C-alpha cells in the first residue's frame, strides 16, 4: 500500500511539473532556415502553437524592431491565411549598408481566411524572407500578438533579461551569425550543397556508362583469341590430313 501511494504521489508530482512547464515551451518563436548571417538575407519562420483547448488561433501580428529596421520583408503564401505587410516612416532616418532609409517594415499581420485558423493541438509556421540583416547586433527581438477565436489576445512581448529567468510571455528572438563574404546568409551554403548533390549523380552515371564498354572490349579480345586458336587448329588439321593421304 505504501509503495502504491508513493508511486501515485510521484506520478501526480510529475504530471504537475509537466503542466506547469508546458506553456514555457509553447510560446511563439522565430528561427532561421539555415543561417541568418549579419549583413545578408535570410528566410525565417514564426512558429505559432495553439495553447487553448476551447479556441483556435485566428490572427498573428509581428512587430519589427525599430532600432534595427529591415527594408525588405516578403511573406511566403500560407494556405488559408492572408498576410499584410505594414511599413512606417522612421522617426529618424538611418543609414543601412551605405543608404539612407526613411521608412521600413514595422509589422506583418497574418489573418485566417475561414476563421478557423490553427486548431487545438496543432501549430503553424509563417515564413518570411527578410534583409538586409544588421551588422551591429547579435540578435533581433520581435514582439508578437496571438489572437484566438474567442477574442483572447496573448502578448508575446517580454524581453529576456541577462541572468534572469525566462518571462511568462517571451518575445521571439532571432539569433544572428557572423557575417559571410557573400552576405547572403544560408543561401550560399545551400547552393554549394545542391551543386555537390547534382554533380555526384553525374559522376556516378559516367562511371556506370564506362563499365559496359570495358566488358565489350574484353569480350571482343576473347573472341579474337578463340578465332586464332580455331584457325590454327584448322590449319594443323589440314596439314595432318594431307600427310595421311600422301602416305597412303
Short mmCIF file of N, CA and C in Angstrom, two decimals, residues 235-247:
data_model
loop_
_atom_site.label_atom_id
_atom_site.label_comp_id
_atom_site.label_asym_id
_atom_site.label_seq_id
_atom_site.Cartn_x
_atom_site.Cartn_y
_atom_site.Cartn_z
N UNK A 235 44.27 -25.24 -89.59
CA UNK A 235 45.45 -25.41 -90.46
C UNK A 235 46.18 -26.68 -90.11
N UNK A 236 46.35 -26.93 -88.81
CA UNK A 236 47.07 -28.14 -88.38
C UNK A 236 46.32 -29.39 -88.82
N UNK A 237 44.99 -29.35 -88.70
CA UNK A 237 44.20 -30.50 -89.13
C UNK A 237 44.35 -30.75 -90.61
N UNK A 238 44.39 -29.66 -91.42
CA UNK A 238 44.55 -29.82 -92.86
C UNK A 238 45.91 -30.42 -93.22
N UNK A 239 46.95 -29.95 -92.55
CA UNK A 239 48.30 -30.49 -92.82
C UNK A 239 48.36 -31.96 -92.50
N UNK A 240 47.83 -32.36 -91.36
CA UNK A 240 47.86 -33.77 -90.98
C UNK A 240 47.06 -34.65 -91.94
N UNK A 241 45.92 -34.10 -92.39
CA UNK A 241 45.10 -34.87 -93.34
C UNK A 241 45.86 -35.07 -94.65
N UNK A 242 46.59 -34.04 -95.12
CA UNK A 242 47.34 -34.16 -96.34
C UNK A 242 48.45 -35.18 -96.24
N UNK A 243 49.15 -35.20 -95.12
CA UNK A 243 50.23 -36.17 -94.88
C UNK A 243 49.68 -37.59 -94.92
N UNK A 244 48.49 -37.80 -94.35
CA UNK A 244 47.91 -39.15 -94.32
C UNK A 244 47.60 -39.63 -95.73
N UNK A 245 47.08 -38.69 -96.58
CA UNK A 245 46.75 -39.09 -97.95
C UNK A 245 48.04 -39.44 -98.69
N UNK A 246 49.08 -38.64 -98.47
CA UNK A 246 50.35 -38.91 -99.18
C UNK A 246 50.94 -40.24 -98.77
N UNK A 247 50.84 -40.56 -97.52
CA UNK A 247 51.37 -41.82 -97.01
C UNK A 247 50.62 -42.98 -97.61
#
